[in-house]
């Protein structure tokens, strides 16, 4: 039950640094196709770089061009495409730090790409739900799910979390449909023939490609806000099917209190311009923490009677927590997923303690401990683990439940004040960066003066947990029990 393998080179080496990505997309609903352009601004990380590649699965590449930095026309760029990777050969080798702007014109059929990548989470990346509008029980929707590496199925990119870029996405959709994307809607203009172009921009901090997301459909939108004591506000949107418009505020209404709790715990303000939570049909997970746009499964929508059985409080808190841990700072590879998921599990407990009480938080912690111990009967692996076969193996009770409890243990080891200073140092020092577990260790050591290498080696890099052998004995007539 203890897997041992050599440490592989999990994160692929990068040849270029992606600075920004701009997508211009339209959709053929009948063909379930994406027709678009992807513009990438990047710089070389190598000397004399003569070629590099992007990820893209099952696409039709119409052209690849370089765009001038200042003025002039587009110039064709040589490329080779094998159905998985788009290899770019610049006109001349790039020097270290030299910039290049690429424009790729392409068509993608993401829902035809199943089995074409060997990824453990072999989804489609972009999902067309009843695109012809023929099912009376399902609304027509488009939505994305990129984690772990499925956004490469609908746009060419560097689809691994060890690089981050700002984002500018334009969606052309029927005028009857709404769009929601990363960041802020900065422009919405008629496009003729019953179409509309919506432009969404995320430029405050860069993000990993798996967090690129949008939702298209017919929804009710309930507006809310998180207001701080200094009168600064974060706009909030609760996006549900029209039938649940009257329930949205009850379902998502604790969001402002959650933001307040996480700001207090980390000392870092909510790092984005707004926060949107959208429920969609047939989602492939409980929720996904895309930057400023969390997408949730339809079961989150409940009427007053259903809400008595399922509040989705833990799920809503978990996905919100990722806006700090996972989005502002991002695990550089799936082996270090604890940076994202262990912290989100930990912050669930922090909010429960504030909202309901310490007993509720402790009960949550006991449930997490027991869930991990159940899995540990058949599998024991390190929380930070480079030995997986497929990255989907990392999304388990070691990363989530055990990881959250180990962070809580570290909090008690350091004390609340030092712990919170460490969280603040980690988030502010590494904002916008890919990170790994030693970045957290050095932040905690720096603010506490403690040497924590042994703690991190024991609890994050080694499998298992303490096992106690307890013997008991009672001596009749002596009132002694041992």
PDB file of C-alpha atoms in Angstrom, residues 38-301:
ATOM      1  CA  UNK A  38      -5.434  32.634 -30.437  1.00  0.00           C
ATOM      2  CA  UNK A  39      -2.880  35.405 -30.060  1.00  0.00           C
ATOM      3  CA  UNK A  40      -0.001  34.760 -27.691  1.00  0.00           C
ATOM      4  CA  UNK A  41       2.601  37.274 -26.573  1.00  0.00           C
ATOM      5  CA  UNK A  42       5.659  35.398 -25.353  1.00  0.00           C
ATOM      6  CA  UNK A  43       9.379  35.718 -24.755  1.00  0.00           C
ATOM      7  CA  UNK A  44      12.192  33.251 -25.252  1.00  0.00           C
ATOM      8  CA  UNK A  45      13.682  31.495 -22.222  1.00  0.00           C
ATOM      9  CA  UNK A  46      16.567  30.090 -24.249  1.00  0.00           C
ATOM     10  CA  UNK A  47      19.525  31.377 -26.236  1.00  0.00           C
ATOM     11  CA  UNK A  48      19.141  30.879 -29.985  1.00  0.00           C
ATOM     12  CA  UNK A  49      15.695  29.298 -29.694  1.00  0.00           C
ATOM     13  CA  UNK A  50      14.907  27.826 -33.102  1.00  0.00           C
ATOM     14  CA  UNK A  51      11.617  26.068 -32.249  1.00  0.00           C
ATOM     15  CA  UNK A  52       9.093  25.536 -29.460  1.00  0.00           C
ATOM     16  CA  UNK A  53       5.690  23.945 -29.092  1.00  0.00           C
ATOM     17  CA  UNK A  54       2.167  24.570 -27.844  1.00  0.00           C
ATOM     18  CA  UNK A  55      -0.425  21.999 -26.810  1.00  0.00           C
ATOM     19  CA  UNK A  56      -3.486  21.489 -28.992  1.00  0.00           C
ATOM     20  CA  UNK A  57      -5.513  18.306 -29.472  1.00  0.00           C
ATOM     21  CA  UNK A  58      -7.428  17.349 -32.619  1.00  0.00           C
ATOM     22  CA  UNK A  59      -7.479  20.785 -34.252  1.00  0.00           C
ATOM     23  CA  UNK A  60      -7.491  22.046 -37.798  1.00  0.00           C
ATOM     24  CA  UNK A  61      -4.766  24.690 -38.044  1.00  0.00           C
ATOM     25  CA  UNK A  62      -5.496  27.204 -40.794  1.00  0.00           C
ATOM     26  CA  UNK A  63      -2.488  29.480 -40.284  1.00  0.00           C
ATOM     27  CA  UNK A  64       0.226  30.610 -37.896  1.00  0.00           C
ATOM     28  CA  UNK A  65       1.511  34.163 -38.185  1.00  0.00           C
ATOM     29  CA  UNK A  66       3.830  36.473 -36.304  1.00  0.00           C
ATOM     30  CA  UNK A  67       2.512  39.934 -35.506  1.00  0.00           C
ATOM     31  CA  UNK A  68       4.677  43.058 -35.346  1.00  0.00           C
ATOM     32  CA  UNK A  69       5.378  44.568 -31.948  1.00  0.00           C
ATOM     33  CA  UNK A  70       4.688  48.078 -33.245  1.00  0.00           C
ATOM     34  CA  UNK A  71       3.491  48.290 -36.855  1.00  0.00           C
ATOM     35  CA  UNK A  72       3.411  46.299 -40.056  1.00  0.00           C
ATOM     36  CA  UNK A  73       1.576  43.278 -41.395  1.00  0.00           C
ATOM     37  CA  UNK A  74       1.378  39.694 -40.198  1.00  0.00           C
ATOM     38  CA  UNK A  75       4.071  37.317 -41.464  1.00  0.00           C
ATOM     39  CA  UNK A  76       3.480  33.570 -41.949  1.00  0.00           C
ATOM     40  CA  UNK A  77       5.424  31.342 -39.580  1.00  0.00           C
ATOM     41  CA  UNK A  78       6.512  27.786 -40.322  1.00  0.00           C
ATOM     42  CA  UNK A  79       4.859  25.149 -38.155  1.00  0.00           C
ATOM     43  CA  UNK A  80       4.289  21.433 -37.806  1.00  0.00           C
ATOM     44  CA  UNK A  81       1.216  19.894 -36.217  1.00  0.00           C
ATOM     45  CA  UNK A  82       0.832  16.236 -35.234  1.00  0.00           C
ATOM     46  CA  UNK A  83      -2.622  16.397 -33.643  1.00  0.00           C
ATOM     47  CA  UNK A  84      -1.164  16.844 -30.153  1.00  0.00           C
ATOM     48  CA  UNK A  85       1.534  19.503 -30.405  1.00  0.00           C
ATOM     49  CA  UNK A  86       1.866  22.580 -32.561  1.00  0.00           C
ATOM     50  CA  UNK A  87       5.586  23.120 -33.151  1.00  0.00           C
ATOM     51  CA  UNK A  88       6.544  26.656 -34.142  1.00  0.00           C
ATOM     52  CA  UNK A  89       9.720  27.486 -36.073  1.00  0.00           C
ATOM     53  CA  UNK A  90      10.384  31.239 -36.022  1.00  0.00           C
ATOM     54  CA  UNK A  91      11.859  32.909 -39.086  1.00  0.00           C
ATOM     55  CA  UNK A  92      15.142  33.188 -37.178  1.00  0.00           C
ATOM     56  CA  UNK A  93      16.265  31.890 -33.766  1.00  0.00           C
ATOM     57  CA  UNK A  94      15.114  33.965 -30.811  1.00  0.00           C
ATOM     58  CA  UNK A  95      17.586  35.361 -28.298  1.00  0.00           C
ATOM     59  CA  UNK A  96      16.957  35.031 -24.573  1.00  0.00           C
ATOM     60  CA  UNK A  97      14.199  37.483 -23.582  1.00  0.00           C
ATOM     61  CA  UNK A  98      13.280  38.283 -27.176  1.00  0.00           C
ATOM     62  CA  UNK A  99       9.539  38.757 -27.675  1.00  0.00           C
ATOM     63  CA  UNK A 100       7.263  37.185 -30.252  1.00  0.00           C
ATOM     64  CA  UNK A 101       3.571  37.702 -30.949  1.00  0.00           C
ATOM     65  CA  UNK A 102       1.844  34.732 -32.541  1.00  0.00           C
ATOM     66  CA  UNK A 103      -1.608  34.487 -34.088  1.00  0.00           C
ATOM     67  CA  UNK A 104      -3.014  31.016 -34.685  1.00  0.00           C
ATOM     68  CA  UNK A 105      -6.194  30.586 -36.714  1.00  0.00           C
ATOM     69  CA  UNK A 106      -7.861  27.266 -36.079  1.00  0.00           C
ATOM     70  CA  UNK A 107     -10.991  25.138 -35.741  1.00  0.00           C
ATOM     71  CA  UNK A 108     -11.528  22.723 -32.865  1.00  0.00           C
ATOM     72  CA  UNK A 109     -14.066  19.949 -32.276  1.00  0.00           C
ATOM     73  CA  UNK A 110     -13.417  19.277 -28.585  1.00  0.00           C
ATOM     74  CA  UNK A 111     -16.242  16.773 -28.090  1.00  0.00           C
ATOM     75  CA  UNK A 112     -14.687  14.539 -30.733  1.00  0.00           C
ATOM     76  CA  UNK A 113     -11.306  14.296 -28.994  1.00  0.00           C
ATOM     77  CA  UNK A 114     -11.999  11.704 -26.281  1.00  0.00           C
ATOM     78  CA  UNK A 115      -9.117   9.296 -25.871  1.00  0.00           C
ATOM     79  CA  UNK A 116      -6.717  11.415 -27.925  1.00  0.00           C
ATOM     80  CA  UNK A 117      -4.400  12.493 -25.117  1.00  0.00           C
ATOM     81  CA  UNK A 118      -4.019   9.730 -22.535  1.00  0.00           C
ATOM     82  CA  UNK A 119      -4.710  12.211 -19.739  1.00  0.00           C
ATOM     83  CA  UNK A 120      -6.357  10.782 -16.669  1.00  0.00           C
ATOM     84  CA  UNK A 121      -9.074  13.439 -16.642  1.00  0.00           C
ATOM     85  CA  UNK A 122      -9.842  12.817 -20.296  1.00  0.00           C
ATOM     86  CA  UNK A 123     -12.656  15.297 -20.703  1.00  0.00           C
ATOM     87  CA  UNK A 124     -13.460  17.555 -23.621  1.00  0.00           C
ATOM     88  CA  UNK A 125     -12.445  20.916 -22.171  1.00  0.00           C
ATOM     89  CA  UNK A 126     -15.466  22.601 -23.772  1.00  0.00           C
ATOM     90  CA  UNK A 127     -18.952  21.097 -23.547  1.00  0.00           C
ATOM     91  CA  UNK A 128     -21.973  21.763 -25.765  1.00  0.00           C
ATOM     92  CA  UNK A 129     -25.167  20.974 -23.841  1.00  0.00           C
ATOM     93  CA  UNK A 130     -28.202  20.430 -26.098  1.00  0.00           C
ATOM     94  CA  UNK A 131     -26.795  22.820 -28.730  1.00  0.00           C
ATOM     95  CA  UNK A 132     -29.732  22.257 -31.110  1.00  0.00           C
ATOM     96  CA  UNK A 133     -32.271  23.062 -28.390  1.00  0.00           C
ATOM     97  CA  UNK A 134     -34.224  19.854 -28.981  1.00  0.00           C
ATOM     98  CA  UNK A 135     -34.380  18.533 -25.401  1.00  0.00           C
ATOM     99  CA  UNK A 136     -37.272  20.144 -23.496  1.00  0.00           C
ATOM    100  CA  UNK A 137     -35.684  19.169 -20.161  1.00  0.00           C
ATOM    101  CA  UNK A 138     -32.196  20.594 -20.744  1.00  0.00           C
ATOM    102  CA  UNK A 139     -31.200  24.163 -21.540  1.00  0.00           C
ATOM    103  CA  UNK A 140     -28.766  24.982 -24.317  1.00  0.00           C
ATOM    104  CA  UNK A 141     -25.428  25.816 -22.708  1.00  0.00           C
ATOM    105  CA  UNK A 142     -21.718  25.964 -23.437  1.00  0.00           C
ATOM    106  CA  UNK A 143     -19.244  25.691 -20.585  1.00  0.00           C
ATOM    107  CA  UNK A 144     -15.628  24.785 -20.025  1.00  0.00           C
ATOM    108  CA  UNK A 145     -13.729  22.500 -17.663  1.00  0.00           C
ATOM    109  CA  UNK A 146      -9.977  22.751 -18.138  1.00  0.00           C
ATOM    110  CA  UNK A 147      -8.472  20.978 -15.147  1.00  0.00           C
ATOM    111  CA  UNK A 148      -6.250  19.178 -15.453  1.00  0.00           C
ATOM    112  CA  UNK A 149      -5.072  19.591 -19.059  1.00  0.00           C
ATOM    113  CA  UNK A 150      -8.164  19.694 -21.254  1.00  0.00           C
ATOM    114  CA  UNK A 151      -8.313  23.318 -22.384  1.00  0.00           C
ATOM    115  CA  UNK A 152      -5.834  22.287 -25.086  1.00  0.00           C
ATOM    116  CA  UNK A 153      -8.843  20.703 -26.774  1.00  0.00           C
ATOM    117  CA  UNK A 154     -10.439  24.033 -27.628  1.00  0.00           C
ATOM    118  CA  UNK A 155      -7.549  26.493 -27.922  1.00  0.00           C
ATOM    119  CA  UNK A 156      -3.807  26.080 -28.593  1.00  0.00           C
ATOM    120  CA  UNK A 157      -1.776  27.057 -25.548  1.00  0.00           C
ATOM    121  CA  UNK A 158       0.882  25.970 -23.075  1.00  0.00           C
ATOM    122  CA  UNK A 159      -1.468  23.734 -21.121  1.00  0.00           C
ATOM    123  CA  UNK A 160       0.498  23.086 -17.955  1.00  0.00           C
ATOM    124  CA  UNK A 161       0.385  25.042 -14.680  1.00  0.00           C
ATOM    125  CA  UNK A 162       4.085  26.019 -14.599  1.00  0.00           C
ATOM    126  CA  UNK A 163       3.382  29.093 -16.763  1.00  0.00           C
ATOM    127  CA  UNK A 164       0.827  31.867 -16.346  1.00  0.00           C
ATOM    128  CA  UNK A 165      -0.495  34.635 -18.591  1.00  0.00           C
ATOM    129  CA  UNK A 166      -3.074  37.409 -18.587  1.00  0.00           C
ATOM    130  CA  UNK A 167      -6.214  36.821 -20.613  1.00  0.00           C
ATOM    131  CA  UNK A 168      -8.442  38.635 -23.119  1.00  0.00           C
ATOM    132  CA  UNK A 169     -11.348  36.592 -24.529  1.00  0.00           C
ATOM    133  CA  UNK A 170     -13.957  37.679 -27.063  1.00  0.00           C
ATOM    134  CA  UNK A 171     -16.994  35.407 -27.508  1.00  0.00           C
ATOM    135  CA  UNK A 172     -19.401  35.753 -30.437  1.00  0.00           C
ATOM    136  CA  UNK A 173     -22.750  34.226 -29.455  1.00  0.00           C
ATOM    137  CA  UNK A 174     -26.459  34.451 -30.318  1.00  0.00           C
ATOM    138  CA  UNK A 175     -27.848  37.689 -28.920  1.00  0.00           C
ATOM    139  CA  UNK A 176     -30.376  35.701 -26.890  1.00  0.00           C
ATOM    140  CA  UNK A 177     -27.602  34.084 -24.816  1.00  0.00           C
ATOM    141  CA  UNK A 178     -25.512  35.483 -21.974  1.00  0.00           C
ATOM    142  CA  UNK A 179     -21.789  35.022 -21.507  1.00  0.00           C
ATOM    143  CA  UNK A 180     -19.630  34.914 -18.376  1.00  0.00           C
ATOM    144  CA  UNK A 181     -15.855  34.735 -18.432  1.00  0.00           C
ATOM    145  CA  UNK A 182     -12.657  35.332 -16.497  1.00  0.00           C
ATOM    146  CA  UNK A 183     -12.278  38.865 -15.263  1.00  0.00           C
ATOM    147  CA  UNK A 184     -14.455  41.778 -16.318  1.00  0.00           C
ATOM    148  CA  UNK A 185     -16.847  42.295 -19.223  1.00  0.00           C
ATOM    149  CA  UNK A 186     -15.318  45.363 -20.865  1.00  0.00           C
ATOM    150  CA  UNK A 187     -17.239  45.438 -24.135  1.00  0.00           C
ATOM    151  CA  UNK A 188     -20.470  44.054 -25.603  1.00  0.00           C
ATOM    152  CA  UNK A 189     -21.337  44.976 -29.185  1.00  0.00           C
ATOM    153  CA  UNK A 190     -23.783  43.783 -31.870  1.00  0.00           C
ATOM    154  CA  UNK A 191     -22.179  41.510 -34.441  1.00  0.00           C
ATOM    155  CA  UNK A 192     -25.010  41.358 -36.975  1.00  0.00           C
ATOM    156  CA  UNK A 193     -27.304  38.476 -37.941  1.00  0.00           C
ATOM    157  CA  UNK A 194     -28.607  38.139 -34.390  1.00  0.00           C
ATOM    158  CA  UNK A 195     -25.123  37.778 -32.883  1.00  0.00           C
ATOM    159  CA  UNK A 196     -23.230  39.692 -30.221  1.00  0.00           C
ATOM    160  CA  UNK A 197     -19.536  39.996 -29.301  1.00  0.00           C
ATOM    161  CA  UNK A 198     -18.655  40.012 -25.584  1.00  0.00           C
ATOM    162  CA  UNK A 199     -15.098  40.757 -24.486  1.00  0.00           C
ATOM    163  CA  UNK A 200     -13.818  39.541 -21.107  1.00  0.00           C
ATOM    164  CA  UNK A 201     -10.466  40.734 -19.761  1.00  0.00           C
ATOM    165  CA  UNK A 202      -8.388  39.401 -16.854  1.00  0.00           C
ATOM    166  CA  UNK A 203      -5.265  41.524 -16.512  1.00  0.00           C
ATOM    167  CA  UNK A 204      -4.721  42.107 -12.784  1.00  0.00           C
ATOM    168  CA  UNK A 205      -2.614  38.944 -12.344  1.00  0.00           C
ATOM    169  CA  UNK A 206      -1.659  36.146 -14.757  1.00  0.00           C
ATOM    170  CA  UNK A 207      -3.316  32.743 -14.480  1.00  0.00           C
ATOM    171  CA  UNK A 208      -2.582  29.157 -15.495  1.00  0.00           C
ATOM    172  CA  UNK A 209      -4.220  27.958 -18.706  1.00  0.00           C
ATOM    173  CA  UNK A 210      -6.407  25.338 -17.008  1.00  0.00           C
ATOM    174  CA  UNK A 211      -8.290  28.189 -15.308  1.00  0.00           C
ATOM    175  CA  UNK A 212      -9.399  29.790 -18.593  1.00  0.00           C
ATOM    176  CA  UNK A 213     -13.186  29.485 -18.608  1.00  0.00           C
ATOM    177  CA  UNK A 214     -16.497  30.736 -19.889  1.00  0.00           C
ATOM    178  CA  UNK A 215     -20.184  29.922 -19.628  1.00  0.00           C
ATOM    179  CA  UNK A 216     -22.793  30.647 -22.302  1.00  0.00           C
ATOM    180  CA  UNK A 217     -26.548  30.187 -21.872  1.00  0.00           C
ATOM    181  CA  UNK A 218     -29.781  31.600 -20.517  1.00  0.00           C
ATOM    182  CA  UNK A 219     -29.506  32.396 -16.811  1.00  0.00           C
ATOM    183  CA  UNK A 220     -30.902  34.498 -14.016  1.00  0.00           C
ATOM    184  CA  UNK A 221     -28.243  36.729 -12.461  1.00  0.00           C
ATOM    185  CA  UNK A 222     -28.564  37.907  -8.876  1.00  0.00           C
ATOM    186  CA  UNK A 223     -26.255  40.781  -7.960  1.00  0.00           C
ATOM    187  CA  UNK A 224     -24.575  41.074  -4.563  1.00  0.00           C
ATOM    188  CA  UNK A 225     -21.393  42.578  -3.153  1.00  0.00           C
ATOM    189  CA  UNK A 226     -18.814  42.129  -0.451  1.00  0.00           C
ATOM    190  CA  UNK A 227     -18.350  45.481   1.279  1.00  0.00           C
ATOM    191  CA  UNK A 228     -15.262  46.105   3.385  1.00  0.00           C
ATOM    192  CA  UNK A 229     -15.045  48.480   6.306  1.00  0.00           C
ATOM    193  CA  UNK A 230     -13.110  50.981   4.180  1.00  0.00           C
ATOM    194  CA  UNK A 231     -16.054  51.091   1.715  1.00  0.00           C
ATOM    195  CA  UNK A 232     -14.232  49.198  -1.034  1.00  0.00           C
ATOM    196  CA  UNK A 233     -16.402  46.506  -2.577  1.00  0.00           C
ATOM    197  CA  UNK A 234     -16.128  43.287  -4.574  1.00  0.00           C
ATOM    198  CA  UNK A 235     -19.065  42.817  -6.995  1.00  0.00           C
ATOM    199  CA  UNK A 236     -20.621  39.353  -6.787  1.00  0.00           C
ATOM    200  CA  UNK A 237     -22.916  37.509  -9.203  1.00  0.00           C
ATOM    201  CA  UNK A 238     -24.930  34.380  -8.475  1.00  0.00           C
ATOM    202  CA  UNK A 239     -25.767  32.786 -11.838  1.00  0.00           C
ATOM    203  CA  UNK A 240     -28.525  30.155 -11.843  1.00  0.00           C
ATOM    204  CA  UNK A 241     -31.227  28.753 -14.062  1.00  0.00           C
ATOM    205  CA  UNK A 242     -34.210  31.133 -14.202  1.00  0.00           C
ATOM    206  CA  UNK A 243     -36.353  28.762 -12.132  1.00  0.00           C
ATOM    207  CA  UNK A 244     -33.985  29.266  -9.188  1.00  0.00           C
ATOM    208  CA  UNK A 245     -33.724  33.048  -9.339  1.00  0.00           C
ATOM    209  CA  UNK A 246     -35.577  33.354  -6.037  1.00  0.00           C
ATOM    210  CA  UNK A 247     -33.263  30.829  -4.362  1.00  0.00           C
ATOM    211  CA  UNK A 248     -29.877  32.173  -5.466  1.00  0.00           C
ATOM    212  CA  UNK A 249     -29.339  34.564  -2.579  1.00  0.00           C
ATOM    213  CA  UNK A 250     -30.105  31.838  -0.046  1.00  0.00           C
ATOM    214  CA  UNK A 251     -27.770  29.378  -1.797  1.00  0.00           C
ATOM    215  CA  UNK A 252     -24.826  31.738  -2.255  1.00  0.00           C
ATOM    216  CA  UNK A 253     -25.592  34.396   0.339  1.00  0.00           C
ATOM    217  CA  UNK A 254     -22.740  33.428   2.677  1.00  0.00           C
ATOM    218  CA  UNK A 255     -20.174  34.369   0.023  1.00  0.00           C
ATOM    219  CA  UNK A 256     -19.468  37.856   1.475  1.00  0.00           C
ATOM    220  CA  UNK A 257     -18.842  36.364   4.936  1.00  0.00           C
ATOM    221  CA  UNK A 258     -16.545  33.754   3.398  1.00  0.00           C
ATOM    222  CA  UNK A 259     -14.468  36.406   1.647  1.00  0.00           C
ATOM    223  CA  UNK A 260     -14.207  38.317   4.935  1.00  0.00           C
ATOM    224  CA  UNK A 261     -13.045  35.164   6.741  1.00  0.00           C
ATOM    225  CA  UNK A 262     -10.390  34.336   4.143  1.00  0.00           C
ATOM    226  CA  UNK A 263      -9.114  37.906   4.000  1.00  0.00           C
ATOM    227  CA  UNK A 264      -8.774  37.857   7.785  1.00  0.00           C
ATOM    228  CA  UNK A 265      -7.001  34.495   7.793  1.00  0.00           C
ATOM    229  CA  UNK A 266      -4.502  35.375   5.058  1.00  0.00           C
ATOM    230  CA  UNK A 267      -4.160  39.133   5.473  1.00  0.00           C
ATOM    231  CA  UNK A 268      -4.564  39.343   1.686  1.00  0.00           C
ATOM    232  CA  UNK A 269      -7.544  41.013   0.082  1.00  0.00           C
ATOM    233  CA  UNK A 270      -9.619  39.102  -2.427  1.00  0.00           C
ATOM    234  CA  UNK A 271      -7.219  39.429  -5.372  1.00  0.00           C
ATOM    235  CA  UNK A 272      -9.586  39.918  -8.318  1.00  0.00           C
ATOM    236  CA  UNK A 273     -12.004  42.551  -9.600  1.00  0.00           C
ATOM    237  CA  UNK A 274     -15.162  40.478  -9.088  1.00  0.00           C
ATOM    238  CA  UNK A 275     -16.452  36.994  -8.321  1.00  0.00           C
ATOM    239  CA  UNK A 276     -19.053  35.021 -10.231  1.00  0.00           C
ATOM    240  CA  UNK A 277     -20.574  31.619  -9.368  1.00  0.00           C
ATOM    241  CA  UNK A 278     -22.442  29.832 -12.155  1.00  0.00           C
ATOM    242  CA  UNK A 279     -24.425  26.598 -12.053  1.00  0.00           C
ATOM    243  CA  UNK A 280     -24.520  24.532 -15.241  1.00  0.00           C
ATOM    244  CA  UNK A 281     -26.066  21.309 -16.459  1.00  0.00           C
ATOM    245  CA  UNK A 282     -24.173  18.018 -16.592  1.00  0.00           C
ATOM    246  CA  UNK A 283     -21.009  19.420 -15.018  1.00  0.00           C
ATOM    247  CA  UNK A 284     -18.177  16.919 -14.667  1.00  0.00           C
ATOM    248  CA  UNK A 285     -17.319  17.778 -11.046  1.00  0.00           C
ATOM    249  CA  UNK A 286     -18.844  19.375  -7.966  1.00  0.00           C
ATOM    250  CA  UNK A 287     -17.205  22.685  -8.748  1.00  0.00           C
ATOM    251  CA  UNK A 288     -14.264  24.292 -10.517  1.00  0.00           C
ATOM    252  CA  UNK A 289     -12.466  27.381  -9.260  1.00  0.00           C
ATOM    253  CA  UNK A 290     -11.729  29.222 -12.521  1.00  0.00           C
ATOM    254  CA  UNK A 291     -10.348  32.689 -11.829  1.00  0.00           C
ATOM    255  CA  UNK A 292     -13.296  34.978 -10.930  1.00  0.00           C
ATOM    256  CA  UNK A 293     -15.718  32.400 -12.429  1.00  0.00           C
ATOM    257  CA  UNK A 294     -16.445  29.321 -10.347  1.00  0.00           C
ATOM    258  CA  UNK A 295     -18.563  26.774 -12.226  1.00  0.00           C
ATOM    259  CA  UNK A 296     -20.740  24.442 -10.138  1.00  0.00           C
ATOM    260  CA  UNK A 297     -22.889  21.407 -10.758  1.00  0.00           C
ATOM    261  CA  UNK A 298     -26.650  21.828 -11.068  1.00  0.00           C
ATOM    262  CA  UNK A 299     -27.325  20.097  -7.720  1.00  0.00           C
ATOM    263  CA  UNK A 300     -26.201  23.254  -5.922  1.00  0.00           C
ATOM    264  CA  UNK A 301     -29.532  24.736  -7.000  1.00  0.00           C
TER     265      UNK A 301
END
